[in-house]
PDB file of C-alpha atoms and ligand atoms in Angstrom:
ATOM      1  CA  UNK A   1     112.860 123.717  83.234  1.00 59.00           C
ATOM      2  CA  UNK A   2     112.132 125.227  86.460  1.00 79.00           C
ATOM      3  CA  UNK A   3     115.106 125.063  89.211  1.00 87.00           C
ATOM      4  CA  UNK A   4     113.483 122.083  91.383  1.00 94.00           C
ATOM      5  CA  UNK A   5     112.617 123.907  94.466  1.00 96.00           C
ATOM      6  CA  UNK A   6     111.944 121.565  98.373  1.00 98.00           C
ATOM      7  CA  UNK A   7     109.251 122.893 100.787  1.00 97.00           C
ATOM      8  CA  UNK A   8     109.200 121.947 104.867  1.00 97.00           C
ATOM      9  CA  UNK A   9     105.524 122.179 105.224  1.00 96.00           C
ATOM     10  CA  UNK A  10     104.358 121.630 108.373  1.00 95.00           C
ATOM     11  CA  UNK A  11     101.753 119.519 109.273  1.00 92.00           C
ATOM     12  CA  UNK A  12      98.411 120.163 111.617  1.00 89.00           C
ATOM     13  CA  UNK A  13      96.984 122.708 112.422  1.00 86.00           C
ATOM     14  CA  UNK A  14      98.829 125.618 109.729  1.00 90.00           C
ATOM     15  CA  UNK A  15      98.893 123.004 107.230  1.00 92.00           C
ATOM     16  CA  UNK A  16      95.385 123.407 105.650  1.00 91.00           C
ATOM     17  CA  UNK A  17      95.514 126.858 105.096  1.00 93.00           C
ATOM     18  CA  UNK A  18      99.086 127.049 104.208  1.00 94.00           C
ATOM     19  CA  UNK A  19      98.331 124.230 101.451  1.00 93.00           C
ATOM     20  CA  UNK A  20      95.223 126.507 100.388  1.00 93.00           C
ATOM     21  CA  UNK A  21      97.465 129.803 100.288  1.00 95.00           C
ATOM     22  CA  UNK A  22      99.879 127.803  98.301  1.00 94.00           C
ATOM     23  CA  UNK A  23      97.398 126.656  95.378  1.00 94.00           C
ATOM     24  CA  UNK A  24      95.922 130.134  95.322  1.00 95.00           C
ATOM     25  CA  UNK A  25      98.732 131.094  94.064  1.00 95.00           C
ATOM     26  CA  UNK A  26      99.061 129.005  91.308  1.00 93.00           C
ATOM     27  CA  UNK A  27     100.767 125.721  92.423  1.00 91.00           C
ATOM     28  CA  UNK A  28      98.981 123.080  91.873  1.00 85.00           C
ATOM     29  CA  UNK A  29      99.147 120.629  94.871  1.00 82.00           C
ATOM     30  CA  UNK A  30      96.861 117.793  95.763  1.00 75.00           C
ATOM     31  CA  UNK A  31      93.436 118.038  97.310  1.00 74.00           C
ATOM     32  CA  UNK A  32      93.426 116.372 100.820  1.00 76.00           C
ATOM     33  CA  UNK A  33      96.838 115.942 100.568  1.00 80.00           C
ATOM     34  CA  UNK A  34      97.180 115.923 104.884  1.00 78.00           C
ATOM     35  CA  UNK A  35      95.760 112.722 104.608  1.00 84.00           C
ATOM     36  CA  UNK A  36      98.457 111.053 102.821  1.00 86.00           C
ATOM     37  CA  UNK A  37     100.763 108.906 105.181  1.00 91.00           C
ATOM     38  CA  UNK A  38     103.775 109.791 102.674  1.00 93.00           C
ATOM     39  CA  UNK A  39     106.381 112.368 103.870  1.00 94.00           C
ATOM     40  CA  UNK A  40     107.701 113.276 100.434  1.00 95.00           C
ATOM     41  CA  UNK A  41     105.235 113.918  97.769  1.00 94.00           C
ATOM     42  CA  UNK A  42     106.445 114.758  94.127  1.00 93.00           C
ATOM     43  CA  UNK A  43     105.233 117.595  91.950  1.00 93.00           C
ATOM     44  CA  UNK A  44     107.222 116.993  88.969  1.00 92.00           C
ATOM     45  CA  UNK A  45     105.536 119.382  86.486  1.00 91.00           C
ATOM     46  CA  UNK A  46     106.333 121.694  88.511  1.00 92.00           C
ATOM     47  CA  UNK A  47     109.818 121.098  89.689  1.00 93.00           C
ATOM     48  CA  UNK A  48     108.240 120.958  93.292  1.00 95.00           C
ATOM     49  CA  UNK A  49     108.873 118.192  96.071  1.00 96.00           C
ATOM     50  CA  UNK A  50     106.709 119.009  99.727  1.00 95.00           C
ATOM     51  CA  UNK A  51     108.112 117.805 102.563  1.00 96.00           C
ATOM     52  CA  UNK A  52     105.983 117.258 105.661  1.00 95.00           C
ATOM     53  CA  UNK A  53     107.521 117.968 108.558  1.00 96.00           C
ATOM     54  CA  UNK A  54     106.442 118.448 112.156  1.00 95.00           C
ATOM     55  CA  UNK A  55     106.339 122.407 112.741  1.00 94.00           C
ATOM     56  CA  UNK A  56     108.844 122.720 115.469  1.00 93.00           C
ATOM     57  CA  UNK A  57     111.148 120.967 113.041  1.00 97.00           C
ATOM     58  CA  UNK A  58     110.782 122.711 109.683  1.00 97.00           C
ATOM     59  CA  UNK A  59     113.712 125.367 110.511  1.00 98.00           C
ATOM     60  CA  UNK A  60     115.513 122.568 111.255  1.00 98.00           C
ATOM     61  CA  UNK A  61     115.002 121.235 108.061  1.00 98.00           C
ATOM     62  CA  UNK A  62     115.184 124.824 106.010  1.00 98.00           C
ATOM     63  CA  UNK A  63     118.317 125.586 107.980  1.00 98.00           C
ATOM     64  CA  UNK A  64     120.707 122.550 106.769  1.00 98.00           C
ATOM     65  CA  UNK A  65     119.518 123.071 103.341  1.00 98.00           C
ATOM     66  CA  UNK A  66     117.546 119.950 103.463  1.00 98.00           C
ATOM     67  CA  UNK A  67     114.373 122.305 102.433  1.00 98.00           C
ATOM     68  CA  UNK A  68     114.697 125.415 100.118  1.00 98.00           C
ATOM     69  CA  UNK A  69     111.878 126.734 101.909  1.00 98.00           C
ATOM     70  CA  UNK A  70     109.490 126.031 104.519  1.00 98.00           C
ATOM     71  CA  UNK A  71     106.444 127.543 106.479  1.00 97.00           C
ATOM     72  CA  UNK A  72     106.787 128.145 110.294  1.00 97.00           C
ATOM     73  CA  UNK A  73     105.127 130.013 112.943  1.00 96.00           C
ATOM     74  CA  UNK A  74     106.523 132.978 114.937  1.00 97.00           C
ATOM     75  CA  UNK A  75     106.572 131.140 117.437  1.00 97.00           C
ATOM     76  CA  UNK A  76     108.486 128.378 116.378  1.00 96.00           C
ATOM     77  CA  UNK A  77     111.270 131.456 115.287  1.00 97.00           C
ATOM     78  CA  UNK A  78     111.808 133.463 118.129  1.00 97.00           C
ATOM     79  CA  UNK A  79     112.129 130.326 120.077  1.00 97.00           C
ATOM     80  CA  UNK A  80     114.626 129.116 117.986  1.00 95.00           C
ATOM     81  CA  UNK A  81     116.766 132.145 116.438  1.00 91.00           C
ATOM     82  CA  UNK A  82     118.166 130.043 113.467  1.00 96.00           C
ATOM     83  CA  UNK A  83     120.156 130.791 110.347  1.00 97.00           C
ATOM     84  CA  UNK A  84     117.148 131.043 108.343  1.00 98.00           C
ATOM     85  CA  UNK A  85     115.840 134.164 106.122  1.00 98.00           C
ATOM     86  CA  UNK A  86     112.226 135.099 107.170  1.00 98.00           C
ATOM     87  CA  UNK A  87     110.633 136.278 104.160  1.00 98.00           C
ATOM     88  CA  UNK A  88     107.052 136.848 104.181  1.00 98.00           C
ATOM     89  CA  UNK A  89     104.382 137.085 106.692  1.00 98.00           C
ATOM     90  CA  UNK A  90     101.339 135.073 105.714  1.00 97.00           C
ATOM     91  CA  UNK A  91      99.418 136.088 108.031  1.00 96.00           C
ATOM     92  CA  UNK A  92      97.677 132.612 108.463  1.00 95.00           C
ATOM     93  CA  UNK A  93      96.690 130.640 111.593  1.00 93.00           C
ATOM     94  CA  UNK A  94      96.820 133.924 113.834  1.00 96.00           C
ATOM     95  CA  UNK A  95      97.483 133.405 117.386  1.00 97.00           C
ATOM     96  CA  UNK A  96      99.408 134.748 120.698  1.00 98.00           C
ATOM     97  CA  UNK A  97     101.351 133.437 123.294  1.00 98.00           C
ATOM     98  CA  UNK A  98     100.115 134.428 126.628  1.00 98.00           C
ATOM     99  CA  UNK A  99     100.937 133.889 130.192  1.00 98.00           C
ATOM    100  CA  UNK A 100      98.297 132.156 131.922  1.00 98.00           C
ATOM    101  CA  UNK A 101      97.280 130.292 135.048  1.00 98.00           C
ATOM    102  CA  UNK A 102      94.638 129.573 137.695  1.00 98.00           C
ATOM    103  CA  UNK A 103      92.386 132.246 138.140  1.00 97.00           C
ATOM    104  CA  UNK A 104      93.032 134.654 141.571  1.00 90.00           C
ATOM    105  CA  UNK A 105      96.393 132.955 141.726  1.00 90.00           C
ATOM    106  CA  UNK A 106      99.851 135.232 142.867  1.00 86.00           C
ATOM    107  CA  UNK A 107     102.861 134.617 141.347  1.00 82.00           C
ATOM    108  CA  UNK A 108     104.594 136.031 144.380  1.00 69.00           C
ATOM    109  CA  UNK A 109     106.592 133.261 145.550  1.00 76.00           C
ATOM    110  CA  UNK A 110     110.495 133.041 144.578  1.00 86.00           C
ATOM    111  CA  UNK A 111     111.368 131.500 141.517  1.00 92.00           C
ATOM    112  CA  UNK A 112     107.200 130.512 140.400  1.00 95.00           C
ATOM    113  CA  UNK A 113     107.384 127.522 138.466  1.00 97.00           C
ATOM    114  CA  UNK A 114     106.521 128.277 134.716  1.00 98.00           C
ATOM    115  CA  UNK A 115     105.535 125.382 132.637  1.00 98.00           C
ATOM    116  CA  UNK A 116     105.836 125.735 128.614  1.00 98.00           C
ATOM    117  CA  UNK A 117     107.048 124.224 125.349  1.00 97.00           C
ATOM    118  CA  UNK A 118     108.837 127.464 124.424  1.00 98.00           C
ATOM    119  CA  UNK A 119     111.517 127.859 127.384  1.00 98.00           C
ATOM    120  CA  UNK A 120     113.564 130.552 125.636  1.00 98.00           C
ATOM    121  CA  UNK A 121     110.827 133.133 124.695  1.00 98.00           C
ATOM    122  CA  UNK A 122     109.507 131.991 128.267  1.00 98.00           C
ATOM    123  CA  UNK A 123     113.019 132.862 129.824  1.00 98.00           C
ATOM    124  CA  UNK A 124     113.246 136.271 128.190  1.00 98.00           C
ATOM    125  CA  UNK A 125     109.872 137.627 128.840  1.00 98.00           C
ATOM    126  CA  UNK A 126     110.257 137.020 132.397  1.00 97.00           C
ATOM    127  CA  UNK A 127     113.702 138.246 132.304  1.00 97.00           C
ATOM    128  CA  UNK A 128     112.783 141.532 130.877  1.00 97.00           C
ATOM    129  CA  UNK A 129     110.121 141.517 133.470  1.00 94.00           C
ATOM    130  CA  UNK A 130     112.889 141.555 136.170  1.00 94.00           C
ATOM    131  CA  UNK A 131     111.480 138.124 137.417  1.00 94.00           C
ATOM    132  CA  UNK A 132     113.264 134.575 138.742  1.00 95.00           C
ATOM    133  CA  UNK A 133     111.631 131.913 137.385  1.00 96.00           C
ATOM    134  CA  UNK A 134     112.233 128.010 136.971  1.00 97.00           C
ATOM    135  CA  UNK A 135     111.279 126.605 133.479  1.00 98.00           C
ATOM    136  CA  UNK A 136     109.245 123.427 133.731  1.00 98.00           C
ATOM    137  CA  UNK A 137     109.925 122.141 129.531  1.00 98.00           C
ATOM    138  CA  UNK A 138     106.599 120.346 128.667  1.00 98.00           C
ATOM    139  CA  UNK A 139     106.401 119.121 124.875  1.00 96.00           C
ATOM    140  CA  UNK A 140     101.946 119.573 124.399  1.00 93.00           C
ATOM    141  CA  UNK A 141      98.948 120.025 126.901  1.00 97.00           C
ATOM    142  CA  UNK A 142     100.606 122.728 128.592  1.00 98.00           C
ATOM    143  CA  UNK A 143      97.292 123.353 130.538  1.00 98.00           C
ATOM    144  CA  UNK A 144      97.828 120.492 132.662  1.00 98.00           C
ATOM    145  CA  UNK A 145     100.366 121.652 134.812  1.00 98.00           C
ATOM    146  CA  UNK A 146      98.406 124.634 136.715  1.00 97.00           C
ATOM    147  CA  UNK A 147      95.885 122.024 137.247  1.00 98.00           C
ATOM    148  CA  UNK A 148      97.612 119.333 138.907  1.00 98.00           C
ATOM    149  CA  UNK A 149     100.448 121.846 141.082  1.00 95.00           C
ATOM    150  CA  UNK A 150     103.263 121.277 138.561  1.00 96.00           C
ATOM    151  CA  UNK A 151     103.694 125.053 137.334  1.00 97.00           C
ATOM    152  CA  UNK A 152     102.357 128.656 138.691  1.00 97.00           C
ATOM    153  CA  UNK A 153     101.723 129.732 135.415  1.00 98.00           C
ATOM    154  CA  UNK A 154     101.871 128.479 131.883  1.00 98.00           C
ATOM    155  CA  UNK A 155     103.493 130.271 129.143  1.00 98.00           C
ATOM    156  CA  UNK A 156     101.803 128.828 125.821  1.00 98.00           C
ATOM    157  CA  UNK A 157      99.624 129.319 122.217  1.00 97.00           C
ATOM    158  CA  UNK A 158      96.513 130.729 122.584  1.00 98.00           C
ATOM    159  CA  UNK A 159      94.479 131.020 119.348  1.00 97.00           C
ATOM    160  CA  UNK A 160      90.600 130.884 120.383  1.00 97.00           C
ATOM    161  CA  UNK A 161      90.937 130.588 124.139  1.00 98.00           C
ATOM    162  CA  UNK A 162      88.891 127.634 123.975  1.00 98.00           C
ATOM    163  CA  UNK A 163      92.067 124.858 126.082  1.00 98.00           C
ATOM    164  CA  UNK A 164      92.310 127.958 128.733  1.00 98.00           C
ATOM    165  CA  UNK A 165      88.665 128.309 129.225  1.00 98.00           C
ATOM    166  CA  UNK A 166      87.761 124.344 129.131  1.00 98.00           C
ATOM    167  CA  UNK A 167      90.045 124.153 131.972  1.00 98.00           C
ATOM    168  CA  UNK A 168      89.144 127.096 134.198  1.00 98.00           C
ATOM    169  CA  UNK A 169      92.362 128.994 133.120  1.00 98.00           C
ATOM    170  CA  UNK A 170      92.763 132.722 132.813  1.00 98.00           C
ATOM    171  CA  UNK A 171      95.141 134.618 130.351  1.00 98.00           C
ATOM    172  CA  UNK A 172      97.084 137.033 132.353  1.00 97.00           C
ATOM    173  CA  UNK A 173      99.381 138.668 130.265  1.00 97.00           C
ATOM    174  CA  UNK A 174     100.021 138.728 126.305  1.00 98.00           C
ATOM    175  CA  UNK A 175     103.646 138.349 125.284  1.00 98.00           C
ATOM    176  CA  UNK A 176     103.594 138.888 121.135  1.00 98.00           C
ATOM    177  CA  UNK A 177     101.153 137.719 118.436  1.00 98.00           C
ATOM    178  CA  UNK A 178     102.289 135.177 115.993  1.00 98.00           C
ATOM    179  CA  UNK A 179     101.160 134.584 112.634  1.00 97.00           C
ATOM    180  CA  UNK A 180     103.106 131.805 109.822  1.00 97.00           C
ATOM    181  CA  UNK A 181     105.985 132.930 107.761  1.00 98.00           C
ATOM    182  CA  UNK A 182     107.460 132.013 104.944  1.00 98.00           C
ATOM    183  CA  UNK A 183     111.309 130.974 105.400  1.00 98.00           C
ATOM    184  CA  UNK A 184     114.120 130.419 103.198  1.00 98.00           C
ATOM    185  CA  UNK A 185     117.585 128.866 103.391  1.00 98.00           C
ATOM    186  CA  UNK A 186     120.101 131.348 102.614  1.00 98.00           C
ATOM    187  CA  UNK A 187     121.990 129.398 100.330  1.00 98.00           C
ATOM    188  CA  UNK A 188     118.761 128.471  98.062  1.00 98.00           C
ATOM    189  CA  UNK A 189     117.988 132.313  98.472  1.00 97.00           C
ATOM    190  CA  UNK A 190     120.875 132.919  96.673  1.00 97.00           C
ATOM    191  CA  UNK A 191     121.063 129.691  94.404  1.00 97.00           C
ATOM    192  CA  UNK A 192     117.364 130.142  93.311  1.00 97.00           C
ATOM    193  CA  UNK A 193     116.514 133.601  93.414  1.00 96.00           C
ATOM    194  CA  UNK A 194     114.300 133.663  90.677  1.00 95.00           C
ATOM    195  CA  UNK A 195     112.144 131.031  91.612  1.00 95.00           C
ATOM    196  CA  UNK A 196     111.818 131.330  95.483  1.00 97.00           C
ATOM    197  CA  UNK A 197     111.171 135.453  94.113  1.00 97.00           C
ATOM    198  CA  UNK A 198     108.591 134.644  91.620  1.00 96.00           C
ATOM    199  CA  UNK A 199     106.889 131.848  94.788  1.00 96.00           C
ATOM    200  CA  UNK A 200     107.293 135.546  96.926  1.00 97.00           C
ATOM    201  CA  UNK A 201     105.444 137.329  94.949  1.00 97.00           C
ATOM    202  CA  UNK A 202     102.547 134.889  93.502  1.00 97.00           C
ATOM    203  CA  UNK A 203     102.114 134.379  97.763  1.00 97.00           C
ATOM    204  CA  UNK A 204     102.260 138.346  98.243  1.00 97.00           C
ATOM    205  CA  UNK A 205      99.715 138.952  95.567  1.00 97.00           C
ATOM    206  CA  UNK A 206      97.368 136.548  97.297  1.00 96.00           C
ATOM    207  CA  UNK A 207      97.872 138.081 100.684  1.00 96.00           C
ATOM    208  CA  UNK A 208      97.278 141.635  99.420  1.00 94.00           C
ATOM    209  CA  UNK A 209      93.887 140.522  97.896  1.00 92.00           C
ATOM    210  CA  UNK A 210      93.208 137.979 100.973  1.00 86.00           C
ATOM    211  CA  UNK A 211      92.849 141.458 102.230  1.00 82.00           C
ATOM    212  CA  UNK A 212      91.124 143.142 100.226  1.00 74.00           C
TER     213      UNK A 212
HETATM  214  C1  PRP B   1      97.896 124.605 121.125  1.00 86.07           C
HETATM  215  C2  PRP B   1      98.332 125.385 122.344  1.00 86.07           C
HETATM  216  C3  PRP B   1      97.112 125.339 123.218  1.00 86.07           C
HETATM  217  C4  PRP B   1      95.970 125.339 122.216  1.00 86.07           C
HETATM  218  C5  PRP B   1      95.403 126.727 122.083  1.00 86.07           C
HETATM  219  O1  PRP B   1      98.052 123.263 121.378  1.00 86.07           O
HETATM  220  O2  PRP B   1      99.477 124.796 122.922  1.00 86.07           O
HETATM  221  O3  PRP B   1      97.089 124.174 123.981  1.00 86.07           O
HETATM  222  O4  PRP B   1      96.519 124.948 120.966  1.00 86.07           O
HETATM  223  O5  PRP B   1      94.333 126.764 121.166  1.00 86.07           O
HETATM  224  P1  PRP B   1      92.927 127.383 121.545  1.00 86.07           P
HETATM  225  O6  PRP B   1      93.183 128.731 122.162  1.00 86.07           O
HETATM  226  O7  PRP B   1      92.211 127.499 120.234  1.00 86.07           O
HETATM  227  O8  PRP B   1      92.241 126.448 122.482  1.00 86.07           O
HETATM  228  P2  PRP B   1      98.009 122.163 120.240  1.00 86.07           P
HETATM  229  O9  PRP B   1      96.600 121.851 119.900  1.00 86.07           O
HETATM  230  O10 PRP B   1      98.855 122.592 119.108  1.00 86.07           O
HETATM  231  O11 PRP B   1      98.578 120.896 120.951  1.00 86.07           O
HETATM  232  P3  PRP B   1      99.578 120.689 122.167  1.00 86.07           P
HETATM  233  O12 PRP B   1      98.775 120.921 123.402  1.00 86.07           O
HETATM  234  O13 PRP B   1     100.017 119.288 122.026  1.00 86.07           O
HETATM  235  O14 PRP B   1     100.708 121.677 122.051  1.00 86.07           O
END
């Protein structure tokens, strides 16, 4: 038998892809299977147990060895810099994080308020830009603060550009692009080599043809 292998999935809005990525290359998980209320679900023919985890969290979990391996956004790594092997880009649920704000709006004042759920990429971009800035730490619906005089800008997700333009927001500078990655614990990395290699490669070979 297989070495029994945990996965941090993360639920919303990477999940349904990620699942589909997954069975495309060859495990067979269950249709719908968002829907379920259930945070563990068993795969026991194949050796597989899917955790689902909130997507800010599933380093968390892949880190303490609690997952073997999980699937997080970019974003969710650079904010977070944990002991965690990235393995594999995806290259599912594409996206950027951007600087945005009010349209015609100066950011001239000292220290502009900047209002975001990732406060250390936030920190460092501004840093690098040689700017002061105070972090306002927001957990969702960034977009609010410009509108109601809590930030000066915003630094968050942008993936259509549909929240920005809904609210009369402009994008004023991109920071990086993020796609989802596959992560692995490095103790499992070295535990279960062969089978976190052969998941690797069944995932790679579905990329390259993805592709194609
Ligand atoms: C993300 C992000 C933006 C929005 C961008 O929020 O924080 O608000 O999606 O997507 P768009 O460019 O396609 O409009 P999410 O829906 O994850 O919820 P949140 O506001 O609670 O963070």
């Amino acid at each position: 038998m297989n070495e029994s292998l945990t996965i941090a999935m993360p639920k919303g809005r990477i999940f349904e892809e990620a699942a589909e990525l997954m069975k495309a290359a060859g495990y067979d998980l269950l249709e719908n299977m968002e829907e379920t209320r259930k945070l563990i679900l068993q795969f026991p023919d194949q050796n597989i147990q899917i955790m689902m985890a909130k997507p800010m969290d599933v380093v968390t979990y892949v880190e303490h060895g609690a997952a073997d391996i999980g699937i997080a956004g970019k974003d969710v790594l650079l904010e977070q810099d944990r002991d965690v092997y990235e393995v594999l880009d995806l290259g599912i649920s594409p996206c950027y994080l951007a600087v945005a704000g009010l349209p015609d709006t100066q950011m001239g004042k000292i220290a502009p308020k900047i209002a975001t759920k990732y406060p250390q990429i936030a920190s460092d971009y501004f840093r690098e830009q040689g700017e002061q800035i105070e972090i306002i730490s927001l957990n969702g619906s960034i977009e609010l603060a410009p509108l109601i005089g809590l930030a000066d800008r915003i630094v968050d997700i942008v993936s259509t550009g549909r929240t920005l333009k809904e609210n009369g927001l402009v994008e004023y500078e991109k920071i990086v692009d993020v796609t989802s990655r596959l992560i692995v614990n490095p103790v499992s990395y070295r535990l279960k080599s062969a089978r976190i290699d052969e998941m690797v490669r069944s995932l790679s070979r579905v990329i390259e043809e993805n592709a194609v």
